[in-house]
Short mmCIF file of C-alpha atoms (C1' of nucleotides) in Angstrom, two decimals:
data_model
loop_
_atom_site.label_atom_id
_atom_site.label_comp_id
_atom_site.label_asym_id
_atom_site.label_seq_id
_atom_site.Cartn_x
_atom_site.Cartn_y
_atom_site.Cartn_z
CA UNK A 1 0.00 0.00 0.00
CA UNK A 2 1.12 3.57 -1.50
CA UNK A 3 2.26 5.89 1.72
CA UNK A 4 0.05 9.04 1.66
CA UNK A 5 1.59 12.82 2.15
CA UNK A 6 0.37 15.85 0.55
CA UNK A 7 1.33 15.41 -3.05
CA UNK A 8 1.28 11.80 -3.99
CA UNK A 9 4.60 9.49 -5.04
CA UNK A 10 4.72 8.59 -8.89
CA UNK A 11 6.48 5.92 -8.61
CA UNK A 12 6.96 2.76 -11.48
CA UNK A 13 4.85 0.45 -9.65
CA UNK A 14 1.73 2.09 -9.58
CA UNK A 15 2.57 3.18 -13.10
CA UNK A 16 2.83 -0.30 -13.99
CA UNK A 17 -0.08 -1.07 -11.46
CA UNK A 18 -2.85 1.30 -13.78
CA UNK A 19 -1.39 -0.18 -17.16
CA UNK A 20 -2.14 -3.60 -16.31
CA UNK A 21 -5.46 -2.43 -15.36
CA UNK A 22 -6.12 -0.75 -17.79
CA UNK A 23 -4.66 -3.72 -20.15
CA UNK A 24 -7.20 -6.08 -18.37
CA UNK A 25 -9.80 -4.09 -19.31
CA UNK A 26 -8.66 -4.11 -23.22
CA UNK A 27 -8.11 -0.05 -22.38
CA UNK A 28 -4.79 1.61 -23.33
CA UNK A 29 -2.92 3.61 -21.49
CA UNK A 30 -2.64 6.55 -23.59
CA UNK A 31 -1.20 10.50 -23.55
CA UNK A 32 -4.43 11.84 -22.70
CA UNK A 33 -4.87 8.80 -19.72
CA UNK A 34 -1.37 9.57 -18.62
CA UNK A 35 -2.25 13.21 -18.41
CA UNK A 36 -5.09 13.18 -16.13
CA UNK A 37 -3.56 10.27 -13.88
CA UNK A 38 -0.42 13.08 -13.77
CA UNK A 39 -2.50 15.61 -12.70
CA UNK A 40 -4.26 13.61 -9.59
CA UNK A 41 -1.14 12.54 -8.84
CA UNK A 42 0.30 15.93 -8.69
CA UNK A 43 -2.74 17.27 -6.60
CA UNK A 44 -2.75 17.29 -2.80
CA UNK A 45 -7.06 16.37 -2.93
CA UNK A 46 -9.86 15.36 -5.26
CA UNK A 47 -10.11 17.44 -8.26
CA UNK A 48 -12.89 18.69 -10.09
CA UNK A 49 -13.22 18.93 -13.52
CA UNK A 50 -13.25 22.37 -13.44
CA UNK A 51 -9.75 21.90 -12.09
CA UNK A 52 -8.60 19.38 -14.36
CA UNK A 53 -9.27 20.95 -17.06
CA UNK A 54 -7.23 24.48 -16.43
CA UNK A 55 -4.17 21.82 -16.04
CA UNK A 56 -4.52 19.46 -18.89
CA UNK A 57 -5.42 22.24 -21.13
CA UNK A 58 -5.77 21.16 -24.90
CA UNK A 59 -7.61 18.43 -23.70
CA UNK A 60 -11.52 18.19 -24.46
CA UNK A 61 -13.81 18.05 -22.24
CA UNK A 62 -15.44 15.33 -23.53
CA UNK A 63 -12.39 13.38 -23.37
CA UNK A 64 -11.91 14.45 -19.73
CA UNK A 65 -15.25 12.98 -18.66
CA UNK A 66 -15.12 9.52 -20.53
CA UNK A 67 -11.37 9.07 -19.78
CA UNK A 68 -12.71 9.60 -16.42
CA UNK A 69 -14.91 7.28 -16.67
CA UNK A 70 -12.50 4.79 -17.88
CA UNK A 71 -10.32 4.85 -15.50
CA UNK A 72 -13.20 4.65 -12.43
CA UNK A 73 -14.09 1.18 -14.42
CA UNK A 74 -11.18 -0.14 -13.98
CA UNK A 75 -10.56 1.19 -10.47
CA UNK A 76 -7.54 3.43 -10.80
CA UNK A 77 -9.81 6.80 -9.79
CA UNK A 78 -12.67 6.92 -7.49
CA UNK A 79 -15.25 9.97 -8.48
CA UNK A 80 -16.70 11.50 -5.22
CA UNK A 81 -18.97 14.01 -4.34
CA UNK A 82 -18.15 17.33 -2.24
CA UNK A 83 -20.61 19.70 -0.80
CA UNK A 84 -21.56 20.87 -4.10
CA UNK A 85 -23.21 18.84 -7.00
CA UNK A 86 -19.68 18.69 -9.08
CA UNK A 87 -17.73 15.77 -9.18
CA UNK A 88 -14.76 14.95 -7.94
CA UNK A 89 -11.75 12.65 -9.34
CA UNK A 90 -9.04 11.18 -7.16
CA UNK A 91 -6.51 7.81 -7.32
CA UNK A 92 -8.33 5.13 -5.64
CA UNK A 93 -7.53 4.26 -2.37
CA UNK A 94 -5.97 1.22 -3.08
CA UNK A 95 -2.89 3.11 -5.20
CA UNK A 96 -2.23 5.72 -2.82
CA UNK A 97 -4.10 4.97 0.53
CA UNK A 98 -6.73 5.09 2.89
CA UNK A 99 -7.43 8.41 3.85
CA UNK A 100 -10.21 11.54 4.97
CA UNK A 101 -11.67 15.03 3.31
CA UNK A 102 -10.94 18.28 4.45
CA UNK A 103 -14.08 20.00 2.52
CA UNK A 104 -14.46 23.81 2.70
CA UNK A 105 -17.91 24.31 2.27
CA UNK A 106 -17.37 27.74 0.67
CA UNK A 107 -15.23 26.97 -2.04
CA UNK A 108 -16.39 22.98 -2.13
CA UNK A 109 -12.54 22.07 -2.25
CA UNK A 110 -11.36 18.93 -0.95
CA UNK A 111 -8.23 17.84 0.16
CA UNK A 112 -6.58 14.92 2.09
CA UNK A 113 -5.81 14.24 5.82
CA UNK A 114 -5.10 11.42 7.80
CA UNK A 115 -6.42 10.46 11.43
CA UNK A 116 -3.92 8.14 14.25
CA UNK A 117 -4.25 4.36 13.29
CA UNK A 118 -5.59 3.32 16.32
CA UNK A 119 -8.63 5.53 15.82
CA UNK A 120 -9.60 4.63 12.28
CA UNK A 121 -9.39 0.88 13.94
CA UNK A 122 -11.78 1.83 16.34
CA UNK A 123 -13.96 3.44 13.74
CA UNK A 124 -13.74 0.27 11.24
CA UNK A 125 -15.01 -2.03 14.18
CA UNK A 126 -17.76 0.37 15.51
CA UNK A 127 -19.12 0.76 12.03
CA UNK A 128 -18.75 -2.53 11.04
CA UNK A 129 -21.01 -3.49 13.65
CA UNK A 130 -23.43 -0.59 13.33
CA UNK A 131 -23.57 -1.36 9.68
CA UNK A 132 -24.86 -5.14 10.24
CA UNK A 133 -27.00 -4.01 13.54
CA UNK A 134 -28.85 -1.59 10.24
CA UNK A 135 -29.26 -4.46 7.80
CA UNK A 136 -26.23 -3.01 5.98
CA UNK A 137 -23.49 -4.56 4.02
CA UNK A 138 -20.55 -2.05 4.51
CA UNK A 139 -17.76 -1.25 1.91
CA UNK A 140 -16.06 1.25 3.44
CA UNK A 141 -16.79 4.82 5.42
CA UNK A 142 -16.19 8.31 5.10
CA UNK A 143 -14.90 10.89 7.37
CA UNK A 144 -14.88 14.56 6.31
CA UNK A 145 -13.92 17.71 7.81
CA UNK A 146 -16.48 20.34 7.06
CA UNK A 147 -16.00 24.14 7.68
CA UNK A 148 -13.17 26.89 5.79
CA UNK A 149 -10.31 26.23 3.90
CA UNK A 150 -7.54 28.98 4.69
CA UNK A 151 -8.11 30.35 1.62
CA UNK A 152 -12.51 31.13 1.90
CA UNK A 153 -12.04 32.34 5.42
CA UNK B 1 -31.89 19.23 21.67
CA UNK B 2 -34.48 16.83 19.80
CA UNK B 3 -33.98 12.79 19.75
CA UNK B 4 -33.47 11.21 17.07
CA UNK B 5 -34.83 7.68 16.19
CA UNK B 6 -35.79 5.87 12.68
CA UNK B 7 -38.16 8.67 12.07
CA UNK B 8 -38.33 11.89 13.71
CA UNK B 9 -40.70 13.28 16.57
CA UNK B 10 -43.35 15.83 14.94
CA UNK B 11 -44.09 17.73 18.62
CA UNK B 12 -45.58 21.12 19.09
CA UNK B 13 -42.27 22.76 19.69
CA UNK B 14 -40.39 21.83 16.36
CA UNK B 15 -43.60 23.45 14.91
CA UNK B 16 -43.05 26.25 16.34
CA UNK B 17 -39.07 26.45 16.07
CA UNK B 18 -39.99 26.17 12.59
CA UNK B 19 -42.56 28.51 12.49
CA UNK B 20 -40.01 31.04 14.45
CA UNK B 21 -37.34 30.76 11.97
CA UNK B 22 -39.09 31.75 9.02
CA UNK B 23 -40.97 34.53 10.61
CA UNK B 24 -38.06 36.20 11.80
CA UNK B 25 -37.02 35.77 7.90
CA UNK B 26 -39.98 37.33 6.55
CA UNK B 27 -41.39 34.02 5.56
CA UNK B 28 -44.29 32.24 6.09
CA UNK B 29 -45.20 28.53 7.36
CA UNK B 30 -47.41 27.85 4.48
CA UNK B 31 -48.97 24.92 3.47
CA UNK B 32 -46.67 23.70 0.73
CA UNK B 33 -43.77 24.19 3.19
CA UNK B 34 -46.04 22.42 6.05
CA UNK B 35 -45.76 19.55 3.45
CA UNK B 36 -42.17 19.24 2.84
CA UNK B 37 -41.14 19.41 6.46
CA UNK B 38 -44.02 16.81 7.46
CA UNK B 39 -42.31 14.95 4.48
CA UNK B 40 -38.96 14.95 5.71
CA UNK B 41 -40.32 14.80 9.34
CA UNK B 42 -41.67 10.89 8.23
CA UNK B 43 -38.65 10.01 6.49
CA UNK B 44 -35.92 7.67 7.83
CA UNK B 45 -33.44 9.66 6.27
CA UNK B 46 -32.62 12.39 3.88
CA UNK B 47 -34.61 12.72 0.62
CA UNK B 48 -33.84 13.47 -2.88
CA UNK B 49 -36.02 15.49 -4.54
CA UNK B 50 -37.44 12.40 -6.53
CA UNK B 51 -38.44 11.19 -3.64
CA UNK B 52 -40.17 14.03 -2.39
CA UNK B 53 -41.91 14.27 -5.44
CA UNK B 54 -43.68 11.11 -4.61
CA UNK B 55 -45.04 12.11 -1.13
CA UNK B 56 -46.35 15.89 -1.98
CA UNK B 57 -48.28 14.35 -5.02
CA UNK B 58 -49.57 18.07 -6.12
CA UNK B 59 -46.90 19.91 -5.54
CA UNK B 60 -44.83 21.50 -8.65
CA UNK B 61 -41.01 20.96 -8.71
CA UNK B 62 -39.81 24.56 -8.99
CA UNK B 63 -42.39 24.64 -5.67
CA UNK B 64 -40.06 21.82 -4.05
CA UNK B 65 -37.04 23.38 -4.75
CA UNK B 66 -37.88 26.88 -4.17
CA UNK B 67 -39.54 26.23 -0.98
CA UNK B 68 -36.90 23.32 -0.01
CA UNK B 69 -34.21 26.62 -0.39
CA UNK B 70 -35.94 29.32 1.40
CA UNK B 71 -36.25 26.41 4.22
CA UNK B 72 -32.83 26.21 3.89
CA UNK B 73 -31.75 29.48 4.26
CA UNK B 74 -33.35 30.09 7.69
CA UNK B 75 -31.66 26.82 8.73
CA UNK B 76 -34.46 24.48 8.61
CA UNK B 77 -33.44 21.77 6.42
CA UNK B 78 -29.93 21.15 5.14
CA UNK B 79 -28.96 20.09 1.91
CA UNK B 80 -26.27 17.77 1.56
CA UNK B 81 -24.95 15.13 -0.83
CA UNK B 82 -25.24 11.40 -1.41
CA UNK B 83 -23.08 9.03 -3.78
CA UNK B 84 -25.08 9.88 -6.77
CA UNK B 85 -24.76 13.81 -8.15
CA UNK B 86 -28.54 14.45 -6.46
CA UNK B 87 -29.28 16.56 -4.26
CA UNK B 88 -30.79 15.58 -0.60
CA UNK B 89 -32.39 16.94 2.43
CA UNK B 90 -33.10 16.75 5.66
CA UNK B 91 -34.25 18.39 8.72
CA UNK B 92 -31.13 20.33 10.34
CA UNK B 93 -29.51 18.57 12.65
CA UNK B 94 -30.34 21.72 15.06
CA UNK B 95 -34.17 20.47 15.26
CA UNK B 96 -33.32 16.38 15.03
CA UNK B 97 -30.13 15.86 16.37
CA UNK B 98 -26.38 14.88 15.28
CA UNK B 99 -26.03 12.03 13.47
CA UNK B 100 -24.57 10.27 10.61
CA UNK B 101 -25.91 8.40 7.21
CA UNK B 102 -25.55 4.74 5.60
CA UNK B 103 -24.88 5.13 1.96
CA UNK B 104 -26.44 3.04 0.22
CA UNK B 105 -23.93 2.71 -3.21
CA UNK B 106 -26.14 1.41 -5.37
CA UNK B 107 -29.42 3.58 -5.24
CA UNK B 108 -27.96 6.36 -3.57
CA UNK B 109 -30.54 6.13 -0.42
CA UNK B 110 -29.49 7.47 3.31
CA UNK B 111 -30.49 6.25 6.33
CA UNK B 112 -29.28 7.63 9.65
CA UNK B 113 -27.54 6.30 12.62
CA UNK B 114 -25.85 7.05 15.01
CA UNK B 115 -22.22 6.18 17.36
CA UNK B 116 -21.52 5.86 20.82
CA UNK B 117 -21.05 9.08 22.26
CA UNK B 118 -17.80 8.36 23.89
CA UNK B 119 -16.73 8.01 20.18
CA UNK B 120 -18.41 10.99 18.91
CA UNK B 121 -16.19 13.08 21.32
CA UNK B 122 -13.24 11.54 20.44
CA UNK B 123 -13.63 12.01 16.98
CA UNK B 124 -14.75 15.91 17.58
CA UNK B 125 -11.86 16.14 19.61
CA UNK B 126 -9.20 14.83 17.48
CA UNK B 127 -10.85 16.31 14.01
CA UNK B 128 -10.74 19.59 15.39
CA UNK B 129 -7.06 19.39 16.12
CA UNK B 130 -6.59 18.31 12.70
CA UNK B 131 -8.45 20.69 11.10
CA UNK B 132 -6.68 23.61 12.67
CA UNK B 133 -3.43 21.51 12.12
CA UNK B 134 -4.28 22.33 8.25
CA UNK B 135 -5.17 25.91 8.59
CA UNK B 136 -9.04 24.79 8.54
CA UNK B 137 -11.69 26.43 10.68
CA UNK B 138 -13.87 23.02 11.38
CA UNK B 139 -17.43 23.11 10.71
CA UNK B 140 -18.48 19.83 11.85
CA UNK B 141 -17.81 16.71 10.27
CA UNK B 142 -19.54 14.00 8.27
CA UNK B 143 -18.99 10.50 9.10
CA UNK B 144 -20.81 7.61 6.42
CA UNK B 145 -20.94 4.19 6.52
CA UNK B 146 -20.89 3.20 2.75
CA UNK B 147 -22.16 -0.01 1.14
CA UNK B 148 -25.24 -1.82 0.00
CA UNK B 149 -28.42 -1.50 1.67
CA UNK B 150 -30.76 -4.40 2.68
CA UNK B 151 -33.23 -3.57 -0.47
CA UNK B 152 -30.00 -3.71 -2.75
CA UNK B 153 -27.80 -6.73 -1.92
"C1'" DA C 1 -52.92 47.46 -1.70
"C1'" DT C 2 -48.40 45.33 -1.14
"C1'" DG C 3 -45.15 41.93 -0.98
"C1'" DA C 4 -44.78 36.84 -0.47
"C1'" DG C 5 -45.95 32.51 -2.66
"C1'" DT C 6 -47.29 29.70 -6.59
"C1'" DG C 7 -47.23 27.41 -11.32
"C1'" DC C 8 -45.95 26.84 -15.74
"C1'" DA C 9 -42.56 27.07 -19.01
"C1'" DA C 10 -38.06 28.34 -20.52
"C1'" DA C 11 -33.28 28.76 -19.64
"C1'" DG C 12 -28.79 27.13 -17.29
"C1'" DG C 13 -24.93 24.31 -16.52
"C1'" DC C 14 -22.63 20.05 -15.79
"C1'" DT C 15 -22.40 15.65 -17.95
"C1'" DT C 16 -23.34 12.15 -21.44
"C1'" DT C 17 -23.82 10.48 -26.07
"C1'" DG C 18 -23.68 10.07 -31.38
"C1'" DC C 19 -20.91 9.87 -35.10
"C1'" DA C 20 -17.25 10.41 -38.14
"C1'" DT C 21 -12.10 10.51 -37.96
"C1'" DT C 22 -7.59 9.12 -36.24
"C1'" DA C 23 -4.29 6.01 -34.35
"C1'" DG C 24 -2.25 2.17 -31.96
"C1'" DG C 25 -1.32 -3.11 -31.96
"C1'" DC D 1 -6.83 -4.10 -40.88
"C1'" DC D 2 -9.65 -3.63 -36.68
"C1'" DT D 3 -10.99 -1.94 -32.65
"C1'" DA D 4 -10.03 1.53 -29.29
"C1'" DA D 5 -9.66 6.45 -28.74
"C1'" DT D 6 -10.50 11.14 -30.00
"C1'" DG D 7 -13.07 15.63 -31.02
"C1'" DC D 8 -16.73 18.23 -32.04
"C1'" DA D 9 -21.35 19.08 -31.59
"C1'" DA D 10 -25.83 17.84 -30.00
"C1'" DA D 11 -28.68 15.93 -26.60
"C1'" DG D 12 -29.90 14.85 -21.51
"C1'" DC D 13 -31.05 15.77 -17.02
"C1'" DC D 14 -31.37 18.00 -12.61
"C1'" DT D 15 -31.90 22.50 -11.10
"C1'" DT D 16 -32.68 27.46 -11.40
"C1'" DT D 17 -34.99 31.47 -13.08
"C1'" DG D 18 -38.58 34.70 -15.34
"C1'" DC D 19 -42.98 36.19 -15.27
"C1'" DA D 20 -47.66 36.63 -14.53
"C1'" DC D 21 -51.22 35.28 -11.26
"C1'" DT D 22 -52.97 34.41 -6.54
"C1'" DC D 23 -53.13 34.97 -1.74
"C1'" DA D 24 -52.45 36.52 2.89
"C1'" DT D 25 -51.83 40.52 5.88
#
DNA sequence: ATGAGTGCAAAGGCTTTGCATTAGG
DNA sequence: CCTAATGCAAAGCCTTTGCACTCAT
């Protein structure tokens, strides 16, 4: 399992890790694919489209969004929602961690933070029973921070 | 501070909290809006507008929304966001109580719950040292369970 | 009477899709 | 060659807005 810090580690594994994903699928890992996974990489939370797009410029939109929705198939990004209705794209926890949402509810920005280990174990096991006590089959959870980002307040 | 259980307690002084709100905002309690709150008062979680849509058979969608955001703004109902890119609501957690949602993946539904308090302290504790630890000025914070939901699996 | 509330229809804005063209294996 | 991938434009879909009408104070 990737280690996660603010900007995530391109390394050659999880390069090779999305091609053969990708290849599995019969999808090819090409420019415009390498482009957007570059730009998650490079980005210390989800990104919006919005986002995305100021960075991989000459790329159309339309391109963006099914690429996008390539890569989600095949479980290399995970699209999220923020406080607003936008999307949101980020590397899926299984290349570069398990990890929580700062969300500034202003702004609708999102990026990452981590909470102790022994906490998020507590967590798992409370929810895991909660989940079955509700008739629930759990995947996973989600923890956000809500409130500014030092750049809205 | 209202309870909260699998639906919510319609008593005398949510009415008039309610009632309170929007006068002080120039508003009034009418009958559509009586609807939507009675609507969301019966739910066991927050509602999409679809759903809505279903209970207040009569009622016009630009009524819904309009009426669902003036509730809003005089803190009423929040609006908040599921899996899926639609919109939900629910009664603020001012008149029913902290609490968090199961995610259902698949059709997008919530359902609330909640966590031992000892837990919910912990977690308020640490998160806002974490926030501020990232230059954040914390809100409050969202906790899901995510997975399938018994009508899904 | 005066401003809030309502209803219908049209407009917005993000996202998806159709289709012809290009390119990689 | 053959299928995936691309680009542009058009269509979709939830949501918002304009405008005239109604209603409560």
């Amino acid at each position: 399992m990737a280690q996660h810090s603010h900007t995530h580690v391109i390394d050659e594994d999880m390069e090779a890790e999305i091609a053969l994903r990708l290849r599995k699928a019969d999808q090819r890992f090409t420019p415009a694919r390498r482009a957007l996974v570059a730009a998650l990489v490079a980005a210390k939370g989800p990104m919006a489209i919005a986002d995305i797009l100021l960075v991989t410029e000459k790329m159309p939109q339309s391109s963006v969004y099914r690429n996008l929705t390539v890569l989600e198939s095949v479980g290399v990004v995970s699209r999220l929602m923020s406080n607003d209705e936008y999307g949101r794209f980020e590397l899926s926890e299984n290349l570069i961690g398990h990890h929580h949402h700062l969300i500034c509810q202003q702004c609708g920005a999102m990026s990452d933070f981590n909470i102790p280990h022994d906490m998020e174990q507590q967590l798992d096991s409370t929810l895991a029973q909660l989940a079955s006590a509700n008739g629930f089959t759990l995947e996973h959870h989600r923890l956000d921070i809500v409130g500014k980002c030092s750049a809205c307040k």
